[in-house]
PDB file of C-alpha atoms in Angstrom:
ATOM      1  CA  MET A1059     158.776 282.777 278.366  1.00  0.00           C
ATOM      2  CA  GLU A1060     157.364 279.469 278.554  1.00  0.00           C
ATOM      3  CA  LYS A1061     153.781 281.424 277.719  1.00  0.00           C
ATOM      4  CA  LEU A1062     155.822 283.318 275.442  1.00  0.00           C
ATOM      5  CA  LEU A1063     157.360 280.996 272.903  1.00  0.00           C
ATOM      6  CA  PRO A1064     154.178 278.814 271.959  1.00  0.00           C
ATOM      7  CA  LEU A1065     152.140 282.416 271.344  1.00  0.00           C
ATOM      8  CA  ALA A1066     154.791 282.855 268.948  1.00  0.00           C
ATOM      9  CA  GLU A1067     155.205 279.996 267.510  1.00  0.00           C
ATOM     10  CA  LYS A1068     151.152 280.036 266.594  1.00  0.00           C
ATOM     11  CA  VAL A1069     151.877 284.086 265.325  1.00  0.00           C
ATOM     12  CA  ALA A1070     154.720 282.754 263.203  1.00  0.00           C
ATOM     13  CA  ALA A1071     152.460 279.720 261.888  1.00  0.00           C
ATOM     14  CA  SER A1072     149.536 282.024 260.600  1.00  0.00           C
ATOM     15  CA  LEU A1073     152.239 284.664 259.165  1.00  0.00           C
ATOM     16  CA  ILE A1074     153.957 281.987 257.493  1.00  0.00           C
ATOM     17  CA  ALA A1075     150.776 280.626 256.151  1.00  0.00           C
ATOM     18  CA  ARG A1076     149.186 283.797 255.212  1.00  0.00           C
ATOM     19  CA  LYS A1077     153.200 285.119 253.476  1.00  0.00           C
ATOM     20  CA  GLU A1078     152.497 288.347 255.288  1.00  0.00           C
ATOM     21  CA  THR A1079     155.275 290.077 257.673  1.00  0.00           C
ATOM     22  CA  ILE A1080     155.627 292.128 260.919  1.00  0.00           C
ATOM     23  CA  ALA A1081     158.097 294.890 261.893  1.00  0.00           C
ATOM     24  CA  VAL A1082     157.888 295.604 265.751  1.00  0.00           C
ATOM     25  CA  ALA A1083     157.956 299.024 267.732  1.00  0.00           C
ATOM     26  CA  GLU A1084     159.220 298.153 271.741  1.00  0.00           C
ATOM     27  CA  SER A1085     159.628 300.179 274.450  1.00  0.00           C
ATOM     28  CA  SER A1086     158.956 298.609 278.239  1.00  0.00           C
ATOM     29  CA  THR A1087     159.267 295.437 276.594  1.00  0.00           C
ATOM     30  CA  GLY A1088     162.930 295.893 276.271  1.00  0.00           C
ATOM     31  CA  GLY A1089     162.487 293.793 273.092  1.00  0.00           C
ATOM     32  CA  LEU A1090     160.826 290.551 274.859  1.00  0.00           C
ATOM     33  CA  ILE A1091     158.114 291.136 272.084  1.00  0.00           C
ATOM     34  CA  SER A1092     161.222 290.439 268.931  1.00  0.00           C
ATOM     35  CA  ALA A1093     163.155 287.914 271.082  1.00  0.00           C
ATOM     36  CA  ALA A1094     160.084 285.829 271.257  1.00  0.00           C
ATOM     37  CA  LEU A1095     158.863 285.771 267.966  1.00  0.00           C
ATOM     38  CA  LEU A1096     162.655 285.412 266.619  1.00  0.00           C
ATOM     39  CA  ALA A1097     163.006 281.900 268.523  1.00  0.00           C
ATOM     40  CA  VAL A1098     160.964 280.552 266.381  1.00  0.00           C
ATOM     41  CA  PRO A1099     162.572 279.097 262.946  1.00  0.00           C
ATOM     42  CA  GLY A1100     162.134 280.396 260.074  1.00  0.00           C
ATOM     43  CA  ALA A1101     161.569 283.894 261.149  1.00  0.00           C
ATOM     44  CA  SER A1102     163.364 285.316 258.524  1.00  0.00           C
ATOM     45  CA  ALA A1103     159.965 284.596 256.726  1.00  0.00           C
ATOM     46  CA  TYR A1104     157.787 286.969 258.328  1.00  0.00           C
ATOM     47  CA  TYR A1105     159.945 288.998 260.653  1.00  0.00           C
ATOM     48  CA  ARG A1106     161.307 291.748 259.237  1.00  0.00           C
ATOM     49  CA  GLY A1107     162.710 294.014 261.975  1.00  0.00           C
ATOM     50  CA  GLY A1108     162.001 296.037 265.212  1.00  0.00           C
ATOM     51  CA  GLY A1109     163.559 298.321 267.971  1.00  0.00           C
ATOM     52  CA  VAL A1110     163.638 299.489 271.638  1.00  0.00           C
ATOM     53  CA  ILE A1111     162.220 302.626 271.184  1.00  0.00           C
ATOM     54  CA  TYR A1112     162.996 303.769 275.006  1.00  0.00           C
ATOM     55  CA  THR A1113     163.625 307.393 274.754  1.00  0.00           C
ATOM     56  CA  PRO A1114     162.797 310.082 272.922  1.00  0.00           C
ATOM     57  CA  ARG A1115     166.198 310.285 270.753  1.00  0.00           C
ATOM     58  CA  ALA A1116     165.623 306.435 270.340  1.00  0.00           C
ATOM     59  CA  ARG A1117     162.136 307.260 269.176  1.00  0.00           C
ATOM     60  CA  ALA A1118     163.343 310.091 266.315  1.00  0.00           C
ATOM     61  CA  ALA A1119     166.527 308.533 264.893  1.00  0.00           C
ATOM     62  CA  LEU A1120     164.699 304.839 264.511  1.00  0.00           C
ATOM     63  CA  VAL A1121     160.863 305.569 263.793  1.00  0.00           C
ATOM     64  CA  ASN A1122     161.353 309.056 262.529  1.00  0.00           C
ATOM     65  CA  ILE A1123     158.682 310.648 264.377  1.00  0.00           C
ATOM     66  CA  THR A1124     159.101 314.349 264.616  1.00  0.00           C
ATOM     67  CA  LYS A1125     158.572 317.057 267.498  1.00  0.00           C
ATOM     68  CA  GLU A1126     155.793 318.093 265.711  1.00  0.00           C
ATOM     69  CA  GLU A1127     153.886 314.366 265.558  1.00  0.00           C
ATOM     70  CA  MET A1128     154.233 313.944 268.906  1.00  0.00           C
ATOM     71  CA  GLU A1129     152.741 317.561 269.677  1.00  0.00           C
ATOM     72  CA  ALA A1130     150.043 316.399 267.664  1.00  0.00           C
ATOM     73  CA  ILE A1131     149.249 313.582 270.010  1.00  0.00           C
ATOM     74  CA  GLY A1132     149.518 315.435 273.325  1.00  0.00           C
ATOM     75  CA  ASN A1133     153.330 315.003 273.583  1.00  0.00           C
ATOM     76  CA  ARG A1134     152.996 311.696 275.274  1.00  0.00           C
ATOM     77  CA  GLY A1135     154.309 308.493 274.834  1.00  0.00           C
ATOM     78  CA  ALA A1136     152.269 305.336 276.598  1.00  0.00           C
ATOM     79  CA  THR A1137     148.895 306.818 275.177  1.00  0.00           C
ATOM     80  CA  GLU A1138     147.275 304.615 272.411  1.00  0.00           C
ATOM     81  CA  PRO A1139     147.492 307.621 269.881  1.00  0.00           C
ATOM     82  CA  TYR A1140     150.902 307.163 270.634  1.00  0.00           C
ATOM     83  CA  ALA A1141     150.702 303.092 270.540  1.00  0.00           C
ATOM     84  CA  THR A1142     149.220 303.880 266.788  1.00  0.00           C
ATOM     85  CA  LEU A1143     151.356 306.021 265.626  1.00  0.00           C
ATOM     86  CA  LEU A1144     154.508 303.801 266.371  1.00  0.00           C
ATOM     87  CA  ALA A1145     152.791 300.942 265.352  1.00  0.00           C
ATOM     88  CA  ASN A1146     152.013 302.584 261.798  1.00  0.00           C
ATOM     89  CA  ARG A1147     155.373 303.755 261.161  1.00  0.00           C
ATOM     90  CA  ALA A1148     157.095 300.552 262.009  1.00  0.00           C
ATOM     91  CA  ARG A1149     154.961 299.101 259.602  1.00  0.00           C
ATOM     92  CA  GLU A1150     155.933 301.827 256.460  1.00  0.00           C
ATOM     93  CA  LEU A1151     159.340 302.088 257.031  1.00  0.00           C
ATOM     94  CA  LEU A1152     160.059 298.380 257.308  1.00  0.00           C
ATOM     95  CA  ASN A1153     157.072 298.007 254.275  1.00  0.00           C
ATOM     96  CA  THR A1154     155.250 295.143 256.545  1.00  0.00           C
ATOM     97  CA  THR A1155     152.092 293.863 255.883  1.00  0.00           C
ATOM     98  CA  TRP A1156     151.888 294.440 259.838  1.00  0.00           C
ATOM     99  CA  GLY A1157     153.101 296.789 262.782  1.00  0.00           C
ATOM    100  CA  LEU A1158     153.088 296.109 266.139  1.00  0.00           C
ATOM    101  CA  SER A1159     154.096 298.635 269.271  1.00  0.00           C
ATOM    102  CA  GLU A1160     154.038 298.483 272.937  1.00  0.00           C
ATOM    103  CA  THR A1161     155.009 301.057 275.197  1.00  0.00           C
ATOM    104  CA  GLY A1162     154.257 301.585 279.190  1.00  0.00           C
ATOM    105  CA  ALA A1163     155.833 301.786 282.361  1.00  0.00           C
ATOM    106  CA  THR A1164     156.996 298.412 283.570  1.00  0.00           C
ATOM    107  CA  GLY A1165     158.394 299.890 287.163  1.00  0.00           C
ATOM    108  CA  PRO A1166     158.813 299.986 290.283  1.00  0.00           C
ATOM    109  CA  SER A1167     157.723 303.204 289.908  1.00  0.00           C
ATOM    110  CA  GLY A1168     155.622 305.265 286.723  1.00  0.00           C
ATOM    111  CA  ASN A1169     157.132 307.048 284.413  1.00  0.00           C
ATOM    112  CA  ARG A1170     157.467 310.639 282.984  1.00  0.00           C
ATOM    113  CA  TYR A1171     154.004 311.189 282.274  1.00  0.00           C
ATOM    114  CA  GLY A1172     152.684 310.111 285.557  1.00  0.00           C
ATOM    115  CA  ASP A1173     151.518 306.649 283.985  1.00  0.00           C
ATOM    116  CA  ALA A1174     151.848 304.099 287.511  1.00  0.00           C
ATOM    117  CA  ALA A1175     153.790 301.054 287.023  1.00  0.00           C
ATOM    118  CA  GLY A1176     151.999 298.195 284.828  1.00  0.00           C
ATOM    119  CA  HIS A1177     150.614 300.574 282.494  1.00  0.00           C
ATOM    120  CA  SER A1178     150.782 299.903 279.048  1.00  0.00           C
ATOM    121  CA  CYS A1179     149.464 300.701 275.684  1.00  0.00           C
ATOM    122  CA  MET A1180     149.871 298.183 272.685  1.00  0.00           C
ATOM    123  CA  ALA A1181     148.699 299.228 268.891  1.00  0.00           C
ATOM    124  CA  ILE A1182     148.509 296.441 265.639  1.00  0.00           C
ATOM    125  CA  ALA A1183     148.538 297.853 262.362  1.00  0.00           C
ATOM    126  CA  GLY A1184     147.781 296.582 258.805  1.00  0.00           C
ATOM    127  CA  PRO A1185     144.896 295.421 257.237  1.00  0.00           C
ATOM    128  CA  ARG A1186     142.813 295.813 260.729  1.00  0.00           C
ATOM    129  CA  MET A1187     143.591 298.099 263.550  1.00  0.00           C
ATOM    130  CA  ARG A1188     143.511 297.169 267.350  1.00  0.00           C
ATOM    131  CA  VAL A1189     145.117 299.738 270.508  1.00  0.00           C
ATOM    132  CA  ILE A1190     144.649 298.487 273.571  1.00  0.00           C
ATOM    133  CA  THR A1191     145.625 300.110 277.392  1.00  0.00           C
ATOM    134  CA  LEU A1192     146.876 297.159 280.137  1.00  0.00           C
ATOM    135  CA  GLU A1193     146.856 297.572 283.373  1.00  0.00           C
ATOM    136  CA  THR A1194     148.471 295.269 286.036  1.00  0.00           C
ATOM    137  CA  GLY A1195     148.727 297.144 288.962  1.00  0.00           C
ATOM    138  CA  ASP A1196     151.871 295.669 289.415  1.00  0.00           C
ATOM    139  CA  SER A1197     155.293 297.656 290.432  1.00  0.00           C
ATOM    140  CA  ASP A1198     157.592 294.566 289.550  1.00  0.00           C
ATOM    141  CA  ARG A1199     159.581 295.154 286.471  1.00  0.00           C
ATOM    142  CA  VAL A1200     160.301 291.979 284.978  1.00  0.00           C
ATOM    143  CA  ALA A1201     157.016 290.494 285.902  1.00  0.00           C
ATOM    144  CA  ASN A1202     155.436 293.589 283.694  1.00  0.00           C
ATOM    145  CA  MET A1203     157.990 293.111 280.907  1.00  0.00           C
ATOM    146  CA  ARG A1204     156.534 289.442 280.689  1.00  0.00           C
ATOM    147  CA  ALA A1205     153.215 290.619 280.633  1.00  0.00           C
ATOM    148  CA  PHE A1206     153.505 293.654 278.411  1.00  0.00           C
ATOM    149  CA  ALA A1207     155.093 291.166 275.495  1.00  0.00           C
ATOM    150  CA  LEU A1208     152.426 288.067 276.538  1.00  0.00           C
ATOM    151  CA  HIS A1209     149.415 290.755 275.708  1.00  0.00           C
ATOM    152  CA  ALA A1210     151.284 291.490 272.732  1.00  0.00           C
ATOM    153  CA  LEU A1211     151.133 288.372 271.084  1.00  0.00           C
ATOM    154  CA  GLU A1212     147.384 287.705 272.153  1.00  0.00           C
ATOM    155  CA  LEU A1213     146.935 291.315 270.124  1.00  0.00           C
ATOM    156  CA  LEU A1214     148.283 290.077 267.335  1.00  0.00           C
ATOM    157  CA  SER A1215     147.411 286.919 267.298  1.00  0.00           C
ATOM    158  CA  GLN A1216     143.507 287.754 268.055  1.00  0.00           C
ATOM    159  CA  THR A1217     143.975 290.323 265.141  1.00  0.00           C
ATOM    160  CA  LEU A1218     145.255 287.642 262.822  1.00  0.00           C
ATOM    161  CA  GLU A1219     142.296 285.316 263.380  1.00  0.00           C
ATOM    162  CA  SER A1220     139.898 287.801 262.887  1.00  0.00           C
ATOM    163  CA  GLU A1221     141.512 288.673 259.607  1.00  0.00           C
ATOM    164  CA  ARG A1222     140.730 285.316 258.378  1.00  0.00           C
TER     165      ARG A1222
END
């Protein structure tokens, strides 16, 4: 968390100054993104909620993504289209300025879609849209969770900076 917290503080300050809000839908980070954002005092000014969307059941129950919507994007998680859908849905459901999502395969093995450990897609939805794929090349589960969370917050920070 030593790198996550300073970045979360920077993001928080930006969101608070702009009077903007965020919702988070994360998967393989297991809540690290939300934990970092919530560790900043005053988080209730900008953080509206989030969830760990780790299974198809959670996807249906927590963010209302239907089987038909998944079929429309190739029926695969851990892709840029899925990350975009997830970020948009979190934003819509919690009525926030921004939505942030992350989905991937932390390790030590790949996921059921054939992605290798160290693969993650993350998206920002809001006044500006961004989506990236990260490949760490590492099979260390905890290291990947931290790397994915850090990159997601960096993507959010860069997006907020570009909106000034």
